[in-house]
Amino acid sequence: MITFLEGKLAEALPTHVVVNVQGVGYHVQIPLSSYDKLPVVGASIKILTHLAIREDAHVLYGFMSHAERDLFRLLVTHVSGIGPKTALDVLSGTTVGNFKAAVVAGDAALLAKSKGIGKKTAERIIVELKDKVGIAAAWEAASAAHAPTPEEAKITDAVLGLIALGYKQVDAHKAVKQAQEKGGPALTTEDLVRQALKILI
């Protein structure tokens, strides 16, 4: 099992990175939440990984935090019908904190806003993860300490709003980040959506 890679960041895109480890380039699929935390191309990087072995390929999934990898593994291991691709989509559409809060609160509607997650799958996530001993209780205890900042919540809500309008997650995320950089923290969620739409159109 490859648990992490340490080397130089050779290539970085919202969906994957290539890490040069002593002359060998590893292609690693990542969620948007990790893309935001990447160093510049050419810089040193340590990325946590999960290796999925299929009949036709060995696929590496990478994460810039333990919380992201833990949630990814929880989804693919404990929720029937969710594979690595859908788990990455979940991490790309919301923060770990928001996801945990939604499970603890039983908010299927919020979970269903993520790409690839319908209402039935969202309900199954809540039921299957709440059934795991200690998970919901631990999340509930940690939710106050790790609650998303108002700024993070605004960005997540704006991205989900654009996805609901039919835009791809990667495009929506990029446009919202650009709008936030231009407008600063004073922008409301609605402002972010309006400014992002101008960028997208």
Coordinates of N, CA and C in Angstrom, one line a residue, residues 11-199:
E11 N 3.2 18.6 -12.1 CA 2.0 19.0 -12.9 C 0.9 19.1 -11.9
A12 N 0.0 20.2 -12.1 CA -1.1 20.3 -11.2 C -2.3 20.8 -12.0
L13 N -3.4 20.0 -12.0 CA -4.7 20.4 -12.6 C -5.8 20.2 -11.5
P14 N -7.0 20.8 -11.7 CA -8.0 20.6 -10.6 C -8.4 19.1 -10.4
T15 N -8.1 18.3 -11.4 CA -8.5 16.9 -11.2 C -7.4 15.9 -10.9
H16 N -6.2 16.3 -11.2 CA -5.0 15.4 -10.9 C -3.7 16.2 -10.8
V17 N -2.7 15.5 -10.2 CA -1.4 16.0 -10.1 C -0.4 14.9 -10.6
V18 N 0.8 15.4 -11.0 CA 1.9 14.4 -11.2 C 3.0 14.8 -10.3
V19 N 3.4 13.8 -9.5 CA 4.5 14.0 -8.5 C 5.7 13.3 -8.9
N20 N 6.8 14.0 -9.0 CA 8.1 13.4 -9.4 C 8.8 13.0 -8.2
V21 N 8.9 11.6 -8.0 CA 9.6 11.0 -6.9 C 10.9 10.4 -7.4
Q22 N 12.0 11.1 -7.2 CA 13.3 10.5 -7.7 C 13.3 10.0 -9.1
G23 N 12.7 10.9 -10.0 CA 12.7 10.6 -11.4 C 11.5 9.8 -11.9
V24 N 10.6 9.3 -11.0 CA 9.4 8.6 -11.4 C 8.2 9.5 -11.2
G25 N 7.4 9.6 -12.3 CA 6.2 10.5 -12.2 C 5.0 9.7 -11.8
Y26 N 4.4 10.1 -10.7 CA 3.2 9.4 -10.3 C 2.0 10.2 -10.6
H27 N 1.0 9.7 -11.3 CA -0.3 10.3 -11.7 C -1.2 10.1 -10.5
V28 N -1.7 11.2 -9.9 CA -2.6 11.0 -8.7 C -3.8 11.9 -8.9
Q29 N -5.0 11.2 -8.8 CA -6.3 11.9 -8.9 C -6.6 12.6 -7.6
I30 N -7.1 13.9 -7.7 CA -7.3 14.6 -6.4 C -8.7 15.3 -6.5
P31 N -9.3 15.7 -5.3 CA -10.5 16.5 -5.3 C -10.1 18.0 -5.3
L32 N -11.1 18.8 -5.6 CA -10.8 20.3 -5.6 C -10.4 20.8 -4.3
S33 N -10.9 20.1 -3.2 CA -10.5 20.6 -1.9 C -9.0 20.5 -1.7
S34 N -8.3 19.5 -2.3 CA -6.9 19.4 -2.2 C -6.2 20.3 -3.2
Y35 N -6.8 20.5 -4.3 CA -6.2 21.4 -5.4 C -5.9 22.7 -4.8
D36 N -6.8 23.2 -4.0 CA -6.6 24.6 -3.4 C -5.4 24.7 -2.4
K37 N -5.0 23.5 -1.9 CA -3.9 23.5 -0.9 C -2.5 23.2 -1.6
L38 N -2.5 23.0 -2.9 CA -1.2 22.6 -3.5 C -0.2 23.7 -3.5
P39 N 1.1 23.4 -3.4 CA 2.1 24.4 -3.6 C 2.3 24.7 -5.1
V40 N 3.2 25.6 -5.5 CA 3.4 25.9 -6.9 C 4.1 24.7 -7.6
V41 N 3.9 24.6 -8.9 CA 4.5 23.6 -9.7 C 6.1 23.8 -9.5
G42 N 6.7 22.7 -9.3 CA 8.2 22.7 -9.1 C 8.6 22.7 -7.6
A43 N 7.7 23.0 -6.8 CA 7.9 23.0 -5.3 C 7.9 21.6 -4.7
S44 N 8.5 21.4 -3.6 CA 8.4 20.1 -2.9 C 7.0 19.9 -2.4
I45 N 6.6 18.6 -2.4 CA 5.2 18.3 -1.9 C 5.2 16.9 -1.2
K46 N 4.4 16.8 -0.2 CA 4.1 15.5 0.4 C 2.6 15.4 0.3
I47 N 2.1 14.3 -0.4 CA 0.7 14.2 -0.6 C 0.3 12.8 -0.1
L48 N -0.8 12.8 0.7 CA -1.3 11.5 1.3 C -2.0 10.8 0.2
T49 N -1.9 9.4 0.1 CA -2.5 8.7 -1.0 C -3.3 7.5 -0.5
H50 N -4.2 7.1 -1.4 CA -5.0 5.9 -1.3 C -4.9 5.1 -2.6
L51 N -4.4 3.9 -2.6 CA -4.2 3.1 -3.8 C -5.4 2.2 -4.0
A52 N -6.1 2.3 -5.1 CA -7.2 1.4 -5.5 C -6.8 0.5 -6.6
I53 N -6.9 -0.8 -6.3 CA -6.5 -1.8 -7.3 C -7.7 -2.4 -8.0
R54 N -7.7 -2.2 -9.3 CA -8.8 -2.7 -10.1 C -8.2 -3.8 -11.1
E55 N -9.1 -4.5 -11.8 CA -8.6 -5.5 -12.7 C -7.7 -4.9 -13.8
D56 N -8.2 -3.7 -14.3 CA -7.5 -3.1 -15.4 C -6.5 -2.0 -15.1
A57 N -6.4 -1.6 -13.8 CA -5.5 -0.5 -13.4 C -5.3 -0.4 -11.9
H58 N -4.2 0.2 -11.6 CA -3.9 0.6 -10.2 C -4.0 2.2 -10.2
V59 N -4.9 2.7 -9.4 CA -5.2 4.1 -9.4 C -4.9 4.7 -8.1
L60 N -4.1 5.8 -8.1 CA -3.7 6.5 -6.9 C -4.6 7.7 -6.7
Y61 N -5.2 7.9 -5.5 CA -6.0 9.1 -5.2 C -5.2 9.8 -4.1
G62 N -5.1 11.2 -4.2 CA -4.3 11.9 -3.3 C -5.0 13.0 -2.6
F63 N -4.5 13.3 -1.4 CA -5.2 14.3 -0.5 C -4.2 15.1 0.3
M64 N -4.5 16.4 0.4 CA -3.5 17.3 1.1 C -3.8 17.3 2.6
S65 N -4.8 16.6 3.1 CA -5.0 16.5 4.6 C -5.5 15.1 5.0
H66 N -5.3 14.8 6.2 CA -5.8 13.5 6.7 C -7.3 13.4 6.7
A67 N -7.9 14.6 7.0 CA -9.4 14.6 7.1 C -10.0 14.3 5.8
E68 N -9.4 14.8 4.7 CA -10.0 14.5 3.4 C -9.8 13.0 3.0
R69 N -8.6 12.4 3.3 CA -8.4 11.0 3.0 C -9.3 10.1 3.9
D70 N -9.5 10.5 5.1 CA -10.3 9.7 6.0 C -11.8 9.7 5.5
L71 N -12.3 10.8 5.1 CA -13.7 10.9 4.6 C -13.8 10.1 3.3
F72 N -12.8 10.2 2.4 CA -12.8 9.4 1.2 C -12.9 7.9 1.5
R73 N -12.1 7.5 2.4 CA -12.0 6.0 2.7 C -13.3 5.6 3.4
L74 N -13.9 6.5 4.2 CA -15.2 6.2 4.9 C -16.3 6.0 3.9
L75 N -16.3 6.8 2.9 CA -17.4 6.8 1.8 C -17.2 5.5 1.0
V76 N -16.0 5.2 0.5 CA -15.8 4.1 -0.4 C -15.9 2.7 0.4
T77 N -15.6 2.7 1.7 CA -15.6 1.5 2.5 C -17.0 1.2 3.1
H78 N -17.7 2.2 3.5 CA -18.8 2.0 4.4 C -20.2 2.4 3.7
V79 N -20.2 3.0 2.6 CA -21.4 3.4 1.9 C -21.6 2.6 0.6
S80 N -22.6 1.7 0.6 CA -22.8 0.9 -0.6 C -23.2 1.8 -1.8
G81 N -22.6 1.5 -3.0 CA -22.9 2.3 -4.2 C -22.0 3.5 -4.4
I82 N -21.1 3.8 -3.5 CA -20.2 4.9 -3.7 C -18.8 4.4 -4.0
G83 N -18.3 4.7 -5.1 CA -17.0 4.3 -5.5 C -16.0 5.5 -5.4
P84 N -14.7 5.3 -5.7 CA -13.8 6.4 -5.6 C -14.1 7.7 -6.4
K85 N -14.7 7.6 -7.6 CA -15.0 8.8 -8.4 C -16.1 9.6 -7.7
T86 N -17.1 8.9 -7.2 CA -18.2 9.7 -6.5 C -17.7 10.3 -5.2
A87 N -16.8 9.6 -4.5 CA -16.2 10.1 -3.3 C -15.4 11.3 -3.5
L88 N -14.6 11.3 -4.6 CA -13.9 12.5 -5.0 C -14.8 13.7 -5.3
D89 N -16.0 13.4 -6.0 CA -16.9 14.4 -6.4 C -17.5 15.1 -5.1
V90 N -17.8 14.2 -4.1 CA -18.3 14.7 -2.8 C -17.3 15.7 -2.2
L91 N -16.0 15.3 -2.2 CA -15.0 16.2 -1.6 C -14.8 17.5 -2.4
S92 N -15.1 17.4 -3.7 CA -14.9 18.5 -4.6 C -16.1 19.5 -4.4
G93 N -17.2 19.0 -3.9 CA -18.4 19.9 -3.8 C -18.7 20.5 -2.5
T94 N -17.9 20.0 -1.4 CA -18.2 20.6 -0.1 C -16.9 20.4 0.8
T95 N -16.9 21.0 1.9 CA -15.7 20.8 2.8 C -16.0 19.6 3.7
V96 N -15.0 19.1 4.3 CA -15.1 18.0 5.2 C -16.0 18.4 6.4
G97 N -15.8 19.6 6.9 CA -16.6 20.1 8.0 C -18.1 20.2 7.6
N98 N -18.4 20.7 6.5 CA -19.8 20.8 6.0 C -20.5 19.5 5.8
F99 N -19.7 18.5 5.3 CA -20.2 17.2 5.0 C -20.6 16.5 6.4
K100 N -19.6 16.6 7.3 CA -19.9 16.0 8.6 C -21.1 16.6 9.3
A101 N -21.2 17.9 9.2 CA -22.3 18.6 9.8 C -23.6 18.2 9.2
A102 N -23.6 18.0 7.9 CA -24.8 17.5 7.2 C -25.3 16.1 7.6
V103 N -24.3 15.2 7.8 CA -24.6 13.9 8.3 C -25.1 13.9 9.7
V104 N -24.5 14.7 10.6 CA -24.9 14.7 12.0 C -26.3 15.3 12.1
A105 N -26.6 16.3 11.2 CA -27.9 17.0 11.2 C -29.0 16.2 10.4
G106 N -28.5 15.2 9.7 CA -29.5 14.4 8.8 C -30.0 15.2 7.6
D107 N -29.1 16.1 7.1 CA -29.5 17.0 6.1 C -29.2 16.4 4.7
A108 N -30.1 15.5 4.2 CA -30.0 14.8 2.9 C -30.0 15.8 1.8
A109 N -30.8 16.9 1.9 CA -30.9 17.8 0.8 C -29.5 18.5 0.5
L110 N -28.8 18.8 1.5 CA -27.4 19.4 1.3 C -26.5 18.4 0.7
L111 N -26.5 17.2 1.2 CA -25.6 16.2 0.6 C -25.9 15.9 -0.8
A112 N -27.2 15.9 -1.2 CA -27.7 15.6 -2.5 C -27.3 16.7 -3.6
K113 N -26.7 17.8 -3.1 CA -26.3 18.9 -4.0 C -24.9 18.5 -4.6
S114 N -24.2 17.6 -4.0 CA -22.9 17.1 -4.6 C -23.2 16.3 -5.9
K115 N -22.2 16.5 -6.8 CA -22.3 15.8 -8.1 C -22.3 14.3 -7.9
G116 N -23.2 13.6 -8.5 CA -23.2 12.1 -8.4 C -24.0 11.6 -7.2
I117 N -24.5 12.5 -6.4 CA -25.3 12.1 -5.2 C -26.7 12.5 -5.3
G118 N -27.6 11.5 -5.5 CA -29.0 11.7 -5.6 C -29.6 11.7 -4.2
K119 N -30.9 11.9 -4.1 CA -31.6 12.0 -2.8 C -31.5 10.6 -2.1
K120 N -31.7 9.5 -2.8 CA -31.6 8.2 -2.1 C -30.2 7.9 -1.6
T121 N -29.2 8.3 -2.4 CA -27.8 8.0 -2.0 C -27.5 8.9 -0.8
A122 N -28.0 10.1 -0.8 CA -27.7 11.0 0.4 C -28.3 10.4 1.6
E123 N -29.5 9.9 1.5 CA -30.2 9.3 2.7 C -29.4 8.1 3.1
R124 N -28.9 7.3 2.2 CA -28.1 6.1 2.5 C -26.8 6.5 3.2
I125 N -26.2 7.6 2.8 CA -25.0 8.0 3.4 C -25.2 8.3 4.9
I126 N -26.3 9.0 5.2 CA -26.7 9.4 6.5 C -26.9 8.2 7.4
V127 N -27.7 7.3 6.9 CA -28.1 6.1 7.6 C -26.8 5.2 7.9
E128 N -26.0 5.0 6.8 CA -24.9 4.0 7.0 C -23.8 4.6 7.8
L129 N -23.5 5.9 7.7 CA -22.5 6.5 8.5 C -22.9 6.8 9.9
K130 N -24.1 7.1 10.1 CA -24.6 7.3 11.5 C -24.6 6.0 12.3
D131 N -24.7 4.9 11.5 CA -24.7 3.6 12.2 C -23.4 3.1 12.7
K132 N -22.3 3.7 12.1 CA -21.0 3.3 12.5 C -20.7 3.8 13.9
V133 N -20.3 2.9 14.8 CA -20.1 3.3 16.2 C -19.2 4.4 16.4
G134 N -19.7 5.5 17.0 CA -18.8 6.6 17.4 C -18.6 7.6 16.4
I135 N -18.9 7.4 15.1 CA -18.6 8.3 14.0 C -19.4 9.6 14.3
A136 N -20.8 9.5 14.3 CA -21.6 10.6 14.5 C -21.3 11.4 15.7
A137 N -21.1 10.6 16.8 CA -20.8 11.3 18.1 C -19.5 12.1 18.1
A138 N -18.5 11.4 17.5 CA -17.2 12.1 17.4 C -17.3 13.4 16.5
W139 N -18.0 13.2 15.4 CA -18.2 14.4 14.5 C -18.9 15.5 15.2
E140 N -20.0 15.1 16.0 CA -20.8 16.1 16.7 C -19.9 16.9 17.7
A141 N -19.1 16.1 18.4 CA -18.2 16.8 19.4 C -17.2 17.7 18.8
A142 N -16.8 17.3 17.6 CA -15.7 18.1 16.9 C -16.3 19.3 16.0
S143 N -17.6 19.2 15.8 CA -18.2 20.2 14.8 C -18.0 21.6 15.3
A144 N -18.1 21.9 16.6 CA -18.0 23.3 17.0 C -16.5 23.8 16.8
A145 N -15.6 22.9 17.1 CA -14.2 23.3 17.0 C -13.7 23.4 15.6
H146 N -14.3 22.6 14.7 CA -13.9 22.6 13.3 C -15.0 23.2 12.3
A147 N -15.9 24.0 12.9 CA -16.9 24.5 12.0 C -16.3 25.4 10.9
P148 N -16.9 25.3 9.7 CA -16.3 26.1 8.6 C -16.4 27.6 8.9
T149 N -15.4 28.4 8.5 CA -15.5 29.8 8.7 C -16.6 30.3 7.8
P150 N -17.2 31.5 8.1 CA -18.2 32.1 7.2 C -17.7 32.2 5.8
E151 N -16.5 32.5 5.6 CA -15.9 32.7 4.3 C -15.9 31.3 3.5
E152 N -15.6 30.2 4.2 CA -15.6 28.9 3.6 C -17.0 28.5 3.2
A153 N -18.0 28.8 4.2 CA -19.4 28.5 3.9 C -19.9 29.2 2.7
K154 N -19.5 30.5 2.6 CA -20.0 31.3 1.5 C -19.5 30.7 0.1
I155 N -18.2 30.3 0.1 CA -17.7 29.8 -1.1 C -18.4 28.5 -1.5
T156 N -18.6 27.6 -0.5 CA -19.2 26.3 -0.7 C -20.7 26.5 -1.3
D157 N -21.4 27.4 -0.6 CA -22.8 27.7 -1.0 C -22.8 28.2 -2.5
A158 N -21.9 29.1 -2.8 CA -21.9 29.7 -4.1 C -21.6 28.7 -5.2
V159 N -20.6 27.8 -4.9 CA -20.3 26.7 -5.8 C -21.4 25.8 -6.1
L160 N -22.1 25.4 -5.0 CA -23.3 24.5 -5.1 C -24.4 25.2 -5.9
G161 N -24.5 26.5 -5.7 CA -25.5 27.3 -6.4 C -25.3 27.2 -7.9
L162 N -24.0 27.4 -8.3 CA -23.7 27.3 -9.7 C -23.8 25.9 -10.3
I163 N -23.5 24.9 -9.5 CA -23.7 23.5 -9.9 C -25.2 23.3 -10.2
A164 N -26.0 23.8 -9.3 CA -27.5 23.7 -9.5 C -28.0 24.3 -10.8
L165 N -27.2 25.3 -11.2 CA -27.6 26.0 -12.5 C -27.0 25.3 -13.7
G166 N -26.3 24.2 -13.5 CA -25.9 23.4 -14.6 C -24.4 23.5 -14.9
Y167 N -23.6 24.2 -14.1 CA -22.2 24.4 -14.4 C -21.4 23.2 -13.8
K168 N -20.3 22.9 -14.4 CA -19.4 21.8 -13.9 C -18.8 22.3 -12.6
Q169 N -18.5 21.3 -11.7 CA -17.9 21.6 -10.4 C -16.6 22.4 -10.6
V170 N -15.7 21.9 -11.5 CA -14.4 22.5 -11.7 C -14.5 24.0 -12.1
D171 N -15.4 24.2 -13.1 CA -15.6 25.6 -13.6 C -16.2 26.5 -12.6
A172 N -17.2 25.9 -11.8 CA -17.9 26.7 -10.8 C -16.9 27.1 -9.7
H173 N -16.1 26.2 -9.3 CA -15.2 26.4 -8.2 C -14.1 27.5 -8.6
K174 N -13.6 27.4 -9.8 CA -12.6 28.3 -10.3 C -13.2 29.7 -10.4
A175 N -14.4 29.8 -10.9 CA -15.1 31.1 -11.1 C -15.4 31.8 -9.7
V176 N -15.8 31.0 -8.8 CA -16.1 31.6 -7.4 C -14.8 32.0 -6.8
K177 N -13.7 31.3 -6.9 CA -12.5 31.7 -6.3 C -12.0 33.0 -6.9
Q178 N -12.1 33.1 -8.3 CA -11.7 34.4 -8.9 C -12.6 35.5 -8.5
A179 N -13.9 35.3 -8.3 CA -14.8 36.4 -7.9 C -14.4 36.8 -6.4
Q180 N -14.1 35.8 -5.6 CA -13.7 36.1 -4.2 C -12.4 36.9 -4.2
E181 N -11.5 36.6 -5.0 CA -10.2 37.3 -5.0 C -10.4 38.7 -5.5
K182 N -11.3 38.9 -6.4 CA -11.5 40.3 -6.9 C -12.3 41.1 -5.9
G183 N -13.4 40.5 -5.3 CA -14.3 41.2 -4.5 C -14.0 41.3 -3.0
G184 N -13.2 40.3 -2.5 CA -12.8 40.3 -1.1 C -13.9 39.7 -0.2
P185 N -13.7 39.7 1.1 CA -14.6 39.1 2.1 C -15.9 39.8 2.2
A186 N -16.0 41.0 1.7 CA -17.3 41.7 1.9 C -18.4 41.1 1.0
L187 N -18.1 40.4 0.0 CA -19.1 39.8 -0.9 C -20.0 38.8 -0.2
T188 N -21.3 38.8 -0.4 CA -22.2 37.8 0.1 C -22.2 36.6 -0.8
T189 N -22.9 35.6 -0.4 CA -23.0 34.4 -1.3 C -23.6 34.8 -2.6
E190 N -24.7 35.6 -2.6 CA -25.4 36.0 -3.8 C -24.4 36.8 -4.7
D191 N -23.6 37.7 -4.1 CA -22.7 38.5 -4.8 C -21.7 37.6 -5.5
L192 N -21.2 36.6 -4.8 CA -20.2 35.6 -5.4 C -20.8 34.9 -6.6
V193 N -22.1 34.5 -6.5 CA -22.7 33.8 -7.6 C -22.8 34.7 -8.8
R194 N -23.3 36.0 -8.5 CA -23.4 36.9 -9.6 C -22.1 37.2 -10.3
Q195 N -21.1 37.5 -9.5 CA -19.7 37.8 -10.1 C -19.2 36.5 -10.8
A196 N -19.4 35.4 -10.3 CA -18.9 34.1 -10.9 C -19.6 33.9 -12.3
L197 N -20.9 34.2 -12.3 CA -21.7 34.0 -13.5 C -21.1 34.9 -14.7
K198 N -20.7 36.2 -14.3 CA -20.1 37.1 -15.3 C -18.8 36.5 -15.8
I199 N -18.1 35.8 -15.0 CA -16.8 35.2 -15.4 C -17.1 34.0 -16.3

